[in-house]
Coordinates of C-alpha atoms in Angstrom, one line a residue:
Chain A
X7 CA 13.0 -16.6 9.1
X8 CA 11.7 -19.4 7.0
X9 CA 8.3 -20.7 8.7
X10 CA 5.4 -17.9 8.8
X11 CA 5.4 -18.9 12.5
X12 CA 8.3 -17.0 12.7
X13 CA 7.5 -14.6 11.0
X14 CA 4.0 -14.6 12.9
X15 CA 6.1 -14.2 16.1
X16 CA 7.3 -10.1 15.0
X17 CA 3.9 -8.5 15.3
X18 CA 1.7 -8.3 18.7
X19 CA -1.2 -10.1 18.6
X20 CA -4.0 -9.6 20.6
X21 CA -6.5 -12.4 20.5
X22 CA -10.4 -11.8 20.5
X23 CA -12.5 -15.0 21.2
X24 CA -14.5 -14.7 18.3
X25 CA -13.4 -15.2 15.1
X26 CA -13.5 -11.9 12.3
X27 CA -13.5 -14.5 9.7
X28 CA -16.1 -16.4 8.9
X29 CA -16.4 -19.1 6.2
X30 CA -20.2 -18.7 4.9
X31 CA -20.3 -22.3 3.6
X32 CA -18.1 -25.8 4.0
X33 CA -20.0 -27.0 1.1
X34 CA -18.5 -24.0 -0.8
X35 CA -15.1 -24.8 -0.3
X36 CA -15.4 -28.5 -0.5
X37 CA -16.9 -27.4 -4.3
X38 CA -13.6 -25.3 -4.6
X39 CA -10.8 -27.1 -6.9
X40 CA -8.4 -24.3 -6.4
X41 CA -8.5 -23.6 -2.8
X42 CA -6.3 -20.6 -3.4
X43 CA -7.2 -19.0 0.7
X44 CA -4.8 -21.7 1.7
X45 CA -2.1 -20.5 -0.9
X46 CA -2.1 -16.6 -1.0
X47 CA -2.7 -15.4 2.3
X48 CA 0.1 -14.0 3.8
X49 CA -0.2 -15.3 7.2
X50 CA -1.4 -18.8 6.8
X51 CA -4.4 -18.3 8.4
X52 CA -6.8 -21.0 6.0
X53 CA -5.7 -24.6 5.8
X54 CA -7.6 -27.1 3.9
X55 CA -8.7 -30.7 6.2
X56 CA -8.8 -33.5 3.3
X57 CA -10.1 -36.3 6.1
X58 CA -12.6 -33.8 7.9
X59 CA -14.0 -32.2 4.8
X60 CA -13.2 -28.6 5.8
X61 CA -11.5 -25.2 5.9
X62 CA -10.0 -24.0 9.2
X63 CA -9.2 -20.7 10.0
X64 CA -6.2 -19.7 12.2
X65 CA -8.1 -16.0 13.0
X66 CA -5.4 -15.7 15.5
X67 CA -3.1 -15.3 12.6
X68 CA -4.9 -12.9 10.9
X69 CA -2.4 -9.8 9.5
X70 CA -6.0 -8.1 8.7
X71 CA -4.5 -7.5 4.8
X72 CA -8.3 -8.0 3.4
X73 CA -6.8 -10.6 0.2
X74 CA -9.0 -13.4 1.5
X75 CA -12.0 -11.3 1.3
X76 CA -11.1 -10.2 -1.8
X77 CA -9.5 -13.2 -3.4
X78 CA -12.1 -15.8 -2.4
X79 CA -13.3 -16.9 -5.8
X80 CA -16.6 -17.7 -4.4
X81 CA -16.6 -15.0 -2.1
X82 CA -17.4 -17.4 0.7
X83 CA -15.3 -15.7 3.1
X84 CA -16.9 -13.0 5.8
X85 CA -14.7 -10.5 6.4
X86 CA -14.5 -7.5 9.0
X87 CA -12.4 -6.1 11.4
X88 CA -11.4 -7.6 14.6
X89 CA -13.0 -5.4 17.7
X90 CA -11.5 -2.0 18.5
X91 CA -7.8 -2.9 19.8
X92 CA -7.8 -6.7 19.2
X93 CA -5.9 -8.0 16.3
X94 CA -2.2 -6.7 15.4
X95 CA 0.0 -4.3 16.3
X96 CA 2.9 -3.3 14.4
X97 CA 6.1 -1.5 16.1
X98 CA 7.5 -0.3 12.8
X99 CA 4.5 -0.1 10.1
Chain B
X11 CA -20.7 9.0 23.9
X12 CA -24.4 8.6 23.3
X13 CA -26.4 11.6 21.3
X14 CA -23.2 13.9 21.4
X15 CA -22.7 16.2 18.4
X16 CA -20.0 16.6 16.2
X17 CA -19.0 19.2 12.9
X18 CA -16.9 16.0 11.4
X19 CA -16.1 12.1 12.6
X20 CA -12.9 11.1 10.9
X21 CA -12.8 7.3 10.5
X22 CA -9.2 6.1 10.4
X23 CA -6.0 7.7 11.9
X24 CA -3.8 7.3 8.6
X25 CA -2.2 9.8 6.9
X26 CA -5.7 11.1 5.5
X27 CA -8.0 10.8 8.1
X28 CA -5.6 12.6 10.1
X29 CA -4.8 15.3 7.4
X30 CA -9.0 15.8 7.0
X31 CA -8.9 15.7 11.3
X32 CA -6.3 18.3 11.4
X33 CA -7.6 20.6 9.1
X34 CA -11.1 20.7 10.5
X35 CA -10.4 21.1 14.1
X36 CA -7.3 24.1 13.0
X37 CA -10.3 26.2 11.7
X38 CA -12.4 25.7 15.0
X39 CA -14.4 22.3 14.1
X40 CA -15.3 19.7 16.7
X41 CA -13.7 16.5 15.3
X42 CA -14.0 13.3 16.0
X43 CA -10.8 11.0 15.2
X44 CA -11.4 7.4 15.3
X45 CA -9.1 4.6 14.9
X46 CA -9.9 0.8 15.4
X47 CA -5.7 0.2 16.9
X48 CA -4.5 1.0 20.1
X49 CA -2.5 4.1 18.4
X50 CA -2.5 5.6 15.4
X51 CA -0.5 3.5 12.7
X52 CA -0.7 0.5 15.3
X53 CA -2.9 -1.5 12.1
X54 CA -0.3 0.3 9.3
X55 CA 2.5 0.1 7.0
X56 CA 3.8 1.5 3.5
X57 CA 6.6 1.1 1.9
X58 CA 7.4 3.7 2.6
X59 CA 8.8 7.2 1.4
X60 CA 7.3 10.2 2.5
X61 CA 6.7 13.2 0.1
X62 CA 7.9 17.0 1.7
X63 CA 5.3 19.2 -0.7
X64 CA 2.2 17.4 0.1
X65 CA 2.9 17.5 4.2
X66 CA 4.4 20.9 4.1
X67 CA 1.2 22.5 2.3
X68 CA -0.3 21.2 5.6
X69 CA 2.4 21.4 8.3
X70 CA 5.0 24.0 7.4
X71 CA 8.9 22.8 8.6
X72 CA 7.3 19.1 9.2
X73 CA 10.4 17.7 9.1
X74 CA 12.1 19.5 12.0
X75 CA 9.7 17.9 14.7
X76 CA 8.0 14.4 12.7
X77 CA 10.1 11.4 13.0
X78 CA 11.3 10.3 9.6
X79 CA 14.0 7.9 8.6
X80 CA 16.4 9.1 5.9
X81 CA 16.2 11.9 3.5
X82 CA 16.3 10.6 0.1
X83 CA 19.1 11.7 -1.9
X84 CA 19.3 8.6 -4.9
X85 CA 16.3 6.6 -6.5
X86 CA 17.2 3.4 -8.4
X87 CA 15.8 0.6 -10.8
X88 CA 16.8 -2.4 -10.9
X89 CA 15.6 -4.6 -13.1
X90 CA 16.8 -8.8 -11.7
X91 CA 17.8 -11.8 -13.8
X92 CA 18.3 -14.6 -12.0
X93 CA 21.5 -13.9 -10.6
X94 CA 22.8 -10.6 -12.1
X95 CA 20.7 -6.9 -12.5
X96 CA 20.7 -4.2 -15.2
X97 CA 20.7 -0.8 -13.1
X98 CA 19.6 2.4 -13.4
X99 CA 19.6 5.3 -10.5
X100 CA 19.5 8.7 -10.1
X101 CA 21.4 10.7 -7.4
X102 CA 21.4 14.6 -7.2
X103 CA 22.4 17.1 -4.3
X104 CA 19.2 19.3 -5.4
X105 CA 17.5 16.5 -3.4
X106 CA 18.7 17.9 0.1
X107 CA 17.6 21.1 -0.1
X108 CA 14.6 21.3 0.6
X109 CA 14.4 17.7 0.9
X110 CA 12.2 15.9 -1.6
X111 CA 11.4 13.1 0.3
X112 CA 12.2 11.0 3.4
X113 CA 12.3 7.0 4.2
X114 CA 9.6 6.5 6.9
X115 CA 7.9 3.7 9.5
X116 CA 4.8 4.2 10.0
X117 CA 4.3 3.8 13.5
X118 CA 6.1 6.3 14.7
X119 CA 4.9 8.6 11.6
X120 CA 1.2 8.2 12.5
X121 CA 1.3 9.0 15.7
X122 CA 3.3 11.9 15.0
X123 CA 0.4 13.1 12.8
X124 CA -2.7 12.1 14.6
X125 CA -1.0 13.5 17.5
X126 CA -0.7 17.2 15.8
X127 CA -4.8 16.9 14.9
X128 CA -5.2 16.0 18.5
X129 CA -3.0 19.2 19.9
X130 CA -5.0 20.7 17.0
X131 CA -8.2 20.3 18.9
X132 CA -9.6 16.8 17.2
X133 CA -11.2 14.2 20.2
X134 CA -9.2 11.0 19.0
X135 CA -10.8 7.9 20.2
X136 CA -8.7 4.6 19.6
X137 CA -9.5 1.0 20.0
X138 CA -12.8 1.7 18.3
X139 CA -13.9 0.1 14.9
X140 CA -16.8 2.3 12.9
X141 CA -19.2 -0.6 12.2
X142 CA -21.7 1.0 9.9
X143 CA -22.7 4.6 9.1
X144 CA -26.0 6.0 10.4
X145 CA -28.7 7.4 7.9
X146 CA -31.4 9.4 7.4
X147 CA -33.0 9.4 4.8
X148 CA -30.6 10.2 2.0
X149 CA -28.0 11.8 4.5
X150 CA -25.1 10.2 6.5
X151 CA -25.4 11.1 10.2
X152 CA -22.9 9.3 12.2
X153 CA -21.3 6.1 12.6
X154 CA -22.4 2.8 14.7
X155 CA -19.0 2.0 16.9
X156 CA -18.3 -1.7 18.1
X157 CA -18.7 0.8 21.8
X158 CA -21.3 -0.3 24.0
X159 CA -23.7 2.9 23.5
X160 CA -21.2 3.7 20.6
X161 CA -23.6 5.7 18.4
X162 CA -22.0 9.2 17.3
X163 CA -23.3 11.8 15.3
X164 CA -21.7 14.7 13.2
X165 CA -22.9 17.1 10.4
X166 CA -20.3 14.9 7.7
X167 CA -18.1 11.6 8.1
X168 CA -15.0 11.7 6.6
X169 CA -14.7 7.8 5.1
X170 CA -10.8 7.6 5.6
X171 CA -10.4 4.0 6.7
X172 CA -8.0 2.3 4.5
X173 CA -7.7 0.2 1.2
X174 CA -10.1 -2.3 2.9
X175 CA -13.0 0.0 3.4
X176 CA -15.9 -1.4 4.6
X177 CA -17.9 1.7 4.8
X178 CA -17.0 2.9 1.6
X179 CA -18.8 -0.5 0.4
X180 CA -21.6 0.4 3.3
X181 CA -22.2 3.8 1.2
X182 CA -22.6 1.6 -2.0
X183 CA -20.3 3.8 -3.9
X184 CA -18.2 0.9 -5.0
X185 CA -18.8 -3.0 -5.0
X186 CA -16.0 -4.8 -3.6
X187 CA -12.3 -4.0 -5.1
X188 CA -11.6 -6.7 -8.2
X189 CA -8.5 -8.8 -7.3
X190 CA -7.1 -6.8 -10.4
X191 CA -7.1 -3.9 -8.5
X192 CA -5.4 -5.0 -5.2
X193 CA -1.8 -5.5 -5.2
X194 CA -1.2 -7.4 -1.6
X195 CA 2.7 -6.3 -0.6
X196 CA 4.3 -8.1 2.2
X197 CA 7.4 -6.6 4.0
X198 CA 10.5 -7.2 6.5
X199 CA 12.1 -4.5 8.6
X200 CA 15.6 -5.8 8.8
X201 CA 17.9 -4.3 11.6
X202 CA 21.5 -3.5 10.2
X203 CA 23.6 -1.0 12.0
X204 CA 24.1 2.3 11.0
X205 CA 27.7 2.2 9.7
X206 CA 26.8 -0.9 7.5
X207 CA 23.7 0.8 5.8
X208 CA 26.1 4.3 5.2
X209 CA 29.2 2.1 3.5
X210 CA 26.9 -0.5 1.8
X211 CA 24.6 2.6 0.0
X212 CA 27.4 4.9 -0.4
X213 CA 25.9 7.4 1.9
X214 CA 26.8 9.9 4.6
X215 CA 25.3 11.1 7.7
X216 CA 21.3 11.1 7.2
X217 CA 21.6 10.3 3.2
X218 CA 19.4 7.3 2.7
X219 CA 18.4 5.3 -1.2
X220 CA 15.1 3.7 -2.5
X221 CA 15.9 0.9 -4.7
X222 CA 12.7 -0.6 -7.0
X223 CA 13.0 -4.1 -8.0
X224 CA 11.4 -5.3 -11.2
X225 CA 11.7 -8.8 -11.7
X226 CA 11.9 -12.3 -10.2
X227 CA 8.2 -12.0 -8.8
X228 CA 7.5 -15.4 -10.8
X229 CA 6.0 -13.9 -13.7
X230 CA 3.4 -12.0 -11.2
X231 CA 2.7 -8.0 -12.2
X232 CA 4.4 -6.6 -8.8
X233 CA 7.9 -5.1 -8.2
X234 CA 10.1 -5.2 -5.3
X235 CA 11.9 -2.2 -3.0
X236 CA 14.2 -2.0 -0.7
X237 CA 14.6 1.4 1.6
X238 CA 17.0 2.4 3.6
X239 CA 16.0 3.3 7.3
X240 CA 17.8 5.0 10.3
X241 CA 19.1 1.7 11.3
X242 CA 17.2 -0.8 9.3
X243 CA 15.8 -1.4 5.9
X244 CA 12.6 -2.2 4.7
X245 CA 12.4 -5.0 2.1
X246 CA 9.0 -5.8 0.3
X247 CA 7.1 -7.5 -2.6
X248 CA 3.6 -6.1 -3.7
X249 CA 2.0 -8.2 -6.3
X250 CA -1.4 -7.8 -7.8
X251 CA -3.9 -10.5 -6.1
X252 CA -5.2 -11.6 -9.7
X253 CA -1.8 -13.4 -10.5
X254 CA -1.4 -14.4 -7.1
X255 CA -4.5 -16.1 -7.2
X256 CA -3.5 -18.3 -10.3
X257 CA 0.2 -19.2 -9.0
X258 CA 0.4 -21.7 -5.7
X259 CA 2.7 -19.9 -4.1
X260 CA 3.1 -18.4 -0.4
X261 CA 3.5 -14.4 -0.7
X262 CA 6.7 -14.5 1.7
X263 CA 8.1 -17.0 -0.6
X264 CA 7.9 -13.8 -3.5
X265 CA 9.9 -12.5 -0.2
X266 CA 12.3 -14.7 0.6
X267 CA 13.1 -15.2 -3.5
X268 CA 14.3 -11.7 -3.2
X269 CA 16.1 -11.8 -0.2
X270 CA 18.3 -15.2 -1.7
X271 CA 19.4 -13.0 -4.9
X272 CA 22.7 -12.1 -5.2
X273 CA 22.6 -8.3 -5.6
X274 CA 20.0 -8.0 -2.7
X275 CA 21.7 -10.9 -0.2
X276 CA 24.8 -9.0 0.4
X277 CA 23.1 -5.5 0.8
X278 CA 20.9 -7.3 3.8
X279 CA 24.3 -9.9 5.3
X280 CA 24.0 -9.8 9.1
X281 CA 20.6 -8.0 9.2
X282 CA 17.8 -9.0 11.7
X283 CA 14.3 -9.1 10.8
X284 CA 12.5 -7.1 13.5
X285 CA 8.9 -7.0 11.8
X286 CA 7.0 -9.5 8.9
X287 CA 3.7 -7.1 7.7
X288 CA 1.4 -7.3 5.4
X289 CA -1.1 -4.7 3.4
X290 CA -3.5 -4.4 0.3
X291 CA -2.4 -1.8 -2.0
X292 CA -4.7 -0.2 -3.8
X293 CA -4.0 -0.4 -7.6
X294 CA -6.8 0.4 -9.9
X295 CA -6.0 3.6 -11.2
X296 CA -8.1 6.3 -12.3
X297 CA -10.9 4.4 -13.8
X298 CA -11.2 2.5 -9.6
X299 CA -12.2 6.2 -8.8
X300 CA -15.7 6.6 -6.5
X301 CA -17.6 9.0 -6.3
X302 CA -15.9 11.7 -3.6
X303 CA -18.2 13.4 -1.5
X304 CA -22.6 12.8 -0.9
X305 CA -24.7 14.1 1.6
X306 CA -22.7 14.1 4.8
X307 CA -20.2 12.4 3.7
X308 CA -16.6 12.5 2.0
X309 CA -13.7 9.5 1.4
X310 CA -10.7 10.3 1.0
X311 CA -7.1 8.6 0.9
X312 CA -6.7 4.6 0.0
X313 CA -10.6 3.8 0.3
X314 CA -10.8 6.1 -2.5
X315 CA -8.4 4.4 -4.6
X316 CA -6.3 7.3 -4.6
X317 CA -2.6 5.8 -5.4
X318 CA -0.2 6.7 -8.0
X319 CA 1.3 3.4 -8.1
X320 CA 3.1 4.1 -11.3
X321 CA 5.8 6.6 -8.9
X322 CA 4.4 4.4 -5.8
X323 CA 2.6 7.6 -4.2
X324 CA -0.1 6.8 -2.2
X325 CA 0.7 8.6 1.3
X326 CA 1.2 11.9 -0.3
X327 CA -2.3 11.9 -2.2
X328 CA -3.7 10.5 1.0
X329 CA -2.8 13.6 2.7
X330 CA -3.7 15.9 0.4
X331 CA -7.1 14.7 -0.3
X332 CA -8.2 14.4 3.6
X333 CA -6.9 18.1 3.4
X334 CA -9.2 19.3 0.8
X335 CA -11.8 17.3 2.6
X336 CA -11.1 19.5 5.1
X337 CA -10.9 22.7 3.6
X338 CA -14.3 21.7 1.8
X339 CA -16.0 21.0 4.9
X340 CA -14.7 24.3 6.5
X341 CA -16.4 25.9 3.7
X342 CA -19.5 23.8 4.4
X343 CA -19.8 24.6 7.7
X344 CA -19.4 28.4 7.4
X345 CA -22.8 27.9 5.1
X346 CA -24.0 25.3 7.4
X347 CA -24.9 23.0 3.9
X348 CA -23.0 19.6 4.1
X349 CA -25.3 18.3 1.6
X350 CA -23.4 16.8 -1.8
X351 CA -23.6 20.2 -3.3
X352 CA -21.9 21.6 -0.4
X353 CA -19.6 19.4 -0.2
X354 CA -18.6 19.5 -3.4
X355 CA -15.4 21.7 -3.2
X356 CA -14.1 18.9 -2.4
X357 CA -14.8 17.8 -5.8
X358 CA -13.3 20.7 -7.2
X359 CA -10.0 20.6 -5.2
X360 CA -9.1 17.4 -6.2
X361 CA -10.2 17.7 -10.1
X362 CA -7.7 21.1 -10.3
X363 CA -4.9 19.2 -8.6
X364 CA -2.1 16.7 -9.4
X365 CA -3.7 14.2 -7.9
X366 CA -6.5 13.8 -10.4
X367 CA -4.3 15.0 -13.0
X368 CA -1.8 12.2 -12.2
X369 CA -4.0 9.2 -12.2
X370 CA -5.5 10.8 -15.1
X371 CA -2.0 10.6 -17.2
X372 CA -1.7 7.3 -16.2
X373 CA -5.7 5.6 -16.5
X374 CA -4.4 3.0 -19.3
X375 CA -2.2 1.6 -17.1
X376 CA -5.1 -0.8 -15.8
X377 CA -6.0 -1.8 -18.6
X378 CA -2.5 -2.8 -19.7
X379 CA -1.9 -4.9 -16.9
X380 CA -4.9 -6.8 -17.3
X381 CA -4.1 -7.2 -21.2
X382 CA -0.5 -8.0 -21.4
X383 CA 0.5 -11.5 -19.9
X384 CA 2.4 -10.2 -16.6
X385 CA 5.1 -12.7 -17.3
X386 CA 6.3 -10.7 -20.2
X387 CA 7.0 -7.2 -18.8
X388 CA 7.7 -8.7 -15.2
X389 CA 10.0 -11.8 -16.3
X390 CA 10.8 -12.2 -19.3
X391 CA 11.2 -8.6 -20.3
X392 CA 13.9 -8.1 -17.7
X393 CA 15.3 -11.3 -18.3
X394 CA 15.9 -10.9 -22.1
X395 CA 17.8 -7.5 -21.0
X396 CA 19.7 -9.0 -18.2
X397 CA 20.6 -11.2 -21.1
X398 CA 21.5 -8.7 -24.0
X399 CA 23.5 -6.4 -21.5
X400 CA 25.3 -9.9 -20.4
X401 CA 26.0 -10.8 -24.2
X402 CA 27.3 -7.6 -25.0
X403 CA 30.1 -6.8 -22.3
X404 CA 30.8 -10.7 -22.2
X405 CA 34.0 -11.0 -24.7
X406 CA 34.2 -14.2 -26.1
X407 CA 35.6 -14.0 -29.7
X408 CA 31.9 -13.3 -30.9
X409 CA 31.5 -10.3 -33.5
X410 CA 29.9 -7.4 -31.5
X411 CA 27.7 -7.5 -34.8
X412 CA 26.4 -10.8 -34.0
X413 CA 25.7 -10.0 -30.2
X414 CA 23.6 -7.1 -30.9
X415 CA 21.5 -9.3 -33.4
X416 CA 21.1 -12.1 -30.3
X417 CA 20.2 -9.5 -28.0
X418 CA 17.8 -7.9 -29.9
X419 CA 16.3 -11.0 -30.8
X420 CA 16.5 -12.5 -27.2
X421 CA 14.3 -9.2 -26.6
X422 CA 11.8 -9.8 -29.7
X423 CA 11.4 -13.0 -28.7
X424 CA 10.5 -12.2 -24.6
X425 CA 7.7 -10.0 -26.0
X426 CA 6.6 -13.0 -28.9
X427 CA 8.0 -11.0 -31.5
X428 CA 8.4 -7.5 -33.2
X429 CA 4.9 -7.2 -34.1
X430 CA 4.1 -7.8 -30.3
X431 CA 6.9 -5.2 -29.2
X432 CA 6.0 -2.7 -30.9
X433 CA 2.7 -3.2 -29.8
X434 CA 3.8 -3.6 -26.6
X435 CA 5.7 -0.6 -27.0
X436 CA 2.9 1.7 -28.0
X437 CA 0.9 0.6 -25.7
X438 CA 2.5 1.2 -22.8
X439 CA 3.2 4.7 -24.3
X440 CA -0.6 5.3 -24.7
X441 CA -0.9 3.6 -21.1
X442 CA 1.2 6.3 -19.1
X443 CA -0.1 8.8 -21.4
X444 CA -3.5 9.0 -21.2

């Protein structure tokens, strides 16, 4: 149980099209010297593209813990749920 | 759905919505109960221990019919140096009768509850996320659903929909939570048979321990625990997202830190882990407080920063405070005024009960937290008595005069002196004294 892949593969996922998360502006995050998204979220979900200037954002990932939301220091990320039954679902809790 | 009435619309299926749902619909209410997962607790997790007073003042004899894990019979501290622990515990037989708390999993535990609001009368709808709340004027009159035609309209919304609450922001009763007062805990479920868990814990039959880990969290205010299930434990790391921000590391490498240390490793040998999960905790105390109740609506539970998390209670308050929701929007109803003032016994419950009292004692905790560099209470601090304790049962041919000076020194010096300590020290006395 080292990779968050692994990890990733204990919960039930199920996948929207559309994203819940939303980065507001690339610019933002090219600006950003800390890039902390790609460090403290729990599920890997933001990864930083050097060559194509840009945050991705593995919403099919998402653990839907709210820390980007919150932890964004330019609060460049929009947040909200994932429609009614879509996103995770735990078997223990 | 369109243009139906309601008395109440609970948003969220936790452990308050569902306390507030059952309440209302016992006395004769039409409630909604809305949860955006396929079931209730499908989106949840805790730690988690489960509290008997808070749940019985609502379901008498809960625990012959809810599922719960293990009844809790010994509570310890550890506090972790690198590879050795300083441990303190508690273990009394009072604890079994009544029970004073059980090991739980959410999953099954939600259910359990949204399910007795439901046989209580309550309309649960699932797979439905409340969007925004619907207003007139100054009043709240329903909630906007991600539902095609998914308007719904009651005389009050009870706001119960987590630590993340997006309609508590929507009612402008609090910006957005600081990353000071979000703790974000991540957590295994780790199968282990039965027999293992009894002889490893020292336990018999449905005997079960909560262990509290302070220490090796890489300097980051959090602690550890590790709970002992049926037939699994649940391992976890909660640290506050201010210090995670500053340090580049991976929250399931907090995790996996813990699971490598000696003292944990051989309490989890041969385990499987059955579930990773993840969850904002909400940490910031009294002073985090919104208001309760307004015109038509009340919030209750997490989004209403309601967590001890000095003693790590937060489902317990969460129950209690959707039921005095409840009870205050019985009382509204039978006056037909769900206007702030009418609502406001709500108010009044919670202000004459331990759960304001509580967060109350503790409202310089905060404070403390923010002031005091974390890596002093949360590394150094247990490292320096990992340390002394180490020194002073390690014989050696050194005077046990001059080990208690090195210890106490190796303690002054992990708080940056005695002036700092005993500032430290009183402090943290005025902090859980308040």
């Amino acid at each position: 149980m080292n990779s968050v892949a692994d990890r990733l593969y204990t919960i039930r996922f199920k996948v929207d099209e559309k994203s819940h998360l939303v980065i507001d502006d690339q610019q933002t995050c090219l600006a950003c010297k800390t890039k902390e998204c790609t460090h403290f979220c729990p599920a890997d979900v933001y990864d930083w593209h050097e060559d194509e200037k840009m945050t991705s954002v593995a919403f099919e990932n998402c653990i839907e813990c709210g820390t980007c939301r919150i932890g964004c220091p330019e609060h460049n990320i929009s947040w909200v749920y994932p429609k009614g039954g879509h996103g995770i679902t735990y078997k223990f809790g | 759905m369109a243009n139906e009435h309601f008395d109440a619309i609970v948003v969220g299926a936790g452990p308050a919505g569902s306390a507030a749902a059952y309440t209302m619909a016992k006395a004769g209410l039409s409630v909604v109960l809305m949860e955006r997962g396929e079931f209730a607790g499908a989106k949840n997790i805790f730690g988690g221990v489960i509290y008997r007073k808070q749940l019985e003042d609502i379901i008498p004899e809960f625990w012959k019919e809810a599922p719960l894990e293990r009844e809790v019979i010994e509570q310890r501290l550890w506090l972790l140096g690198e590879q050795s622990v300083v441990t303190f515990g508690h273990r009394n037989e009072a604890f079994k009768q009544p029970s004073n708390c059980w090991t739980g999993l959410r999953v099954k535990f939600d259910q359990w509850f949204a399910g007795k609001a439901e046989q209580a009368g309550a309309l649960a709808i699932y797979e439905t996320v409340a969007t925004e709340l619907i207003r007139e004027g100054d009043r709240v009159v329903g909630v906007r659903t991600d539902r095609e035609d998914g308007d719904l309209y009651a005389s009050v919304v009870v706001v119960a929909d987590g630590v993340n609450s997006l309609l508590g922001k929507a009612l402008g009763i609090h910006r957005e939570w600081a990353p000071d007062e979000v703790s974000l805990a991540v957590k295994e479920v780790i199968a282990l048979p039965k027999e293992k868990i009894l002889d490893r814990f020292n336990l018999e039959g449905n005997e079960g321990v909560t262990i509290e880990l302070v220490g090796q969290t890489h300097g980051m205010a959090g602690l550890g625990f590790l709970y002992t299930n049926q037939e699994s434990i649940s391992l976890g790391v909660g640290v506050m997202v201010s210090d995670l921000k500053k340090k580049n590391i991976k929250p399931y490498q907090v995790l996996e830190g813990l699971k490598a240390h000696p003292m944990v490793k051989r309490l989890l040998q041969g385990g499987e882990t059955k579930e990773y999960s993840g969850h904002l905790i909400p940490e910031g105390g009294y002073h985090s407080i919104p208001s309760l109740c307004g015109n038509g609506w009340v919030i209750c539970g997490d989004a209403a920063q309601l967590v001890n998390f000095v003693h790590r209670e937060g489902t317990n308050l969460a129950m209690t405070s959707g039921r005095f929701a409840g009870e205050a929007i019985v009382e509204a109803h039978q006056r037909g005024d769900y206007s702030k003032a009418g609502l406001a016994g709500y108010d009044r419950r919670i202000a004459a009960s331990f759960v304001h009292k509580d967060l109350k004692k503790y409202q310089g905790m905060h404070a403390l937290l923010r002031d005091v560099d974390p890596t002093i209470m949360f590394d150094k601090l247990p490292y320096a008595v990992n340390e002394a304790a180490y020194q002073m049962l390690l014989v050696d041919g050194v005077s046990k005069a001059e080990k208690q000076r090195m210890a106490l020194r190796g303690i002054k010096n992990a708080t940056g002196g005695s002036m700092n300590l005993l500032k430290l020290g009183y402090k943290g006395w005025r902090a859980i004294n308040g």
